[in-house]
């Protein structure tokens, strides 16, 4: 490429002459089976491509026609396709980028070529424009768009050339293209058995995605090359002697390891370069006496080698009797080498080798005189069947995309289709922090593949992730256990520190102001009085709780006066009457009625004279009352626990009739800052965006916080559960009303039981 570039740049050469030069090179690289009529077709395609792209330049400055010619050359000499594919490769960008339409192609070249070009145009739309690709969609797309697998093969050639010339792209584009290539195209090439293309795509991607790593490994390979060659020679020499003695025509070489495969092993096994590189693999490619004895010869070679070196038991891989799904055939064994290291030996015939490197397409070359593209069509049919059948092969195909051949990294997509790389086991919260620390700090949930999931949801390759944020979100300590990336951990720790510091500062100044108003000097003695009164352990906790509004200082004056006789049990803002099992309440139990108006500023406290306050107040799990609900207390006989029930709770009603003596009136105080857990169940007609609409209604409700969201859809219906922290029934009812108003929502109900 460098020479052709210089031609263009040095003198503005006649584009036509330059293109002609490249064309001749293309034709000479076509294999012998291309006939005169084929050449005519290729020429016609070339002329149209040249004409339609005339005057257009690539990013590199070269005339555009360089690209289709290069793609056509890959199609013929690296994938081994024939004239129709070459013509299509030449025309692959014509409909998309020029004024020519599909109808024009149809008129000029007929239906077959037009349909392939149509596929190529569509596939490029899906790949390059929207690219919200997920393994499953990807497979479906391959199925619907490629009635002819040539579409995919030409697309792969297109991508390979783009990767080879990626240098001229701006860096952000480079990363996007390289990411897609590792994630989608390389596995696809692998699946189609195009090993050489797969390896090159992977290496090129790595070069742009992790340039430092790439260079490091490349240099290490260079440094070790000599030593390695010596080892290979030492191992091979006895084999060469022996095989020659048996008149076998063969080549022996060290199996080249791609930079990517070395890196991938280093990552997945967590071992250094040397350890990966140390594992030697030898490849023997032989020319069989005839096709019939090919298999027998493989075993003959195996036998000759194991006469020299001891094979490792259980390490024979016979992919001759049963080839791999992608067509790979070979005999693998592992033997003990002269320096006490295991060496993998791959035995292949020339035909097998070509299939291994170039895929099934290489097959037809060996099918005798009638070889034409129809042989390829058979193969295409086979691939199509493979894609269509929901058998293990197809599943394996899908898995390969989901696993994307990495084990150390996953690749996920933003809603716009941008690719993000994260370590394996990363969560939605990691993803949020990967995008921006502010997104992470405000994250309340996420949609993965349009399904609502929590922040600790573990992502898988291919997931498309949308983060739901709320300005009211507060960072929680437990988030640290939800994240995997260092970036997220640092951000969370920083944010917690900053927030705590802020709160303490704020709380301190609030307290100081209040004390000042009461004309009390904030001494240690004063604090020692305040700290136990608010049931906190130290100053910082006190300040922090004042700062966040959990502790309101309304009764500060009282506390300072140290009036122990009028103690109130405080629990979730609840005030209950005190009683003991031995003394019955003086009045009949008072069940609050709807018409009751609580004077919140001065709550009614019913006392029985006892000054003990060792009560355990528990919110009953059977009905889960929240502030605002009419409640009663049930004090268990012979115990200090008071259970709070809703007044209408069936259990409470039963208790009132049977154990009325132990019922005590209870009332909520209006401590707005206190939150209680409530659960809603809802259902409705599923539509796009319903989950986010519900979430945003909740986010708009200032006094409501989400604990858990779960929404499930099936057959066009959604069902969901929300667990929320609310302040009181009024707020909850408001929320229920607002959610009910949403389009598609059928019912929203408060549910009694709360999950733990
Ligand atoms: Mn192209």
Short mmCIF file of N, CA, C and O and ligand atoms in Angstrom, two decimals, residues 64 67 71 92-93 158 162, ligand 1:
data_model
loop_
_atom_site.label_atom_id
_atom_site.label_comp_id
_atom_site.label_asym_id
_atom_site.label_seq_id
_atom_site.Cartn_x
_atom_site.Cartn_y
_atom_site.Cartn_z
N UNK A 64 -10.85 6.46 -4.28
CA UNK A 64 -11.71 5.50 -3.60
C UNK A 64 -11.63 4.09 -4.19
O UNK A 64 -11.70 3.11 -3.47
N UNK A 67 -10.07 0.91 -2.68
CA UNK A 67 -10.72 0.09 -1.66
C UNK A 67 -11.49 -1.10 -2.26
O UNK A 67 -11.21 -2.24 -1.92
N UNK A 71 -10.64 -5.06 -1.70
CA UNK A 71 -11.60 -6.00 -1.14
C UNK A 71 -11.79 -7.18 -2.10
O UNK A 71 -11.81 -8.34 -1.69
N UNK A 92 -19.34 -3.26 -4.11
CA UNK A 92 -20.00 -3.32 -2.80
C UNK A 92 -20.39 -1.97 -2.21
O UNK A 92 -21.32 -1.87 -1.43
N UNK A 93 -19.68 -0.89 -2.58
CA UNK A 93 -20.03 0.42 -2.02
C UNK A 93 -20.78 1.31 -3.01
O UNK A 93 -21.12 2.45 -2.69
N UNK A 158 -14.26 -6.70 3.31
CA UNK A 158 -14.39 -5.24 3.41
C UNK A 158 -13.80 -4.78 4.75
O UNK A 158 -12.99 -3.87 4.83
N UNK A 162 -10.51 -2.48 5.67
CA UNK A 162 -10.64 -1.28 6.51
C UNK A 162 -9.74 -1.34 7.73
O UNK A 162 -9.17 -0.33 8.14
MN1 LIG B 1 -16.30 -0.83 1.83
#
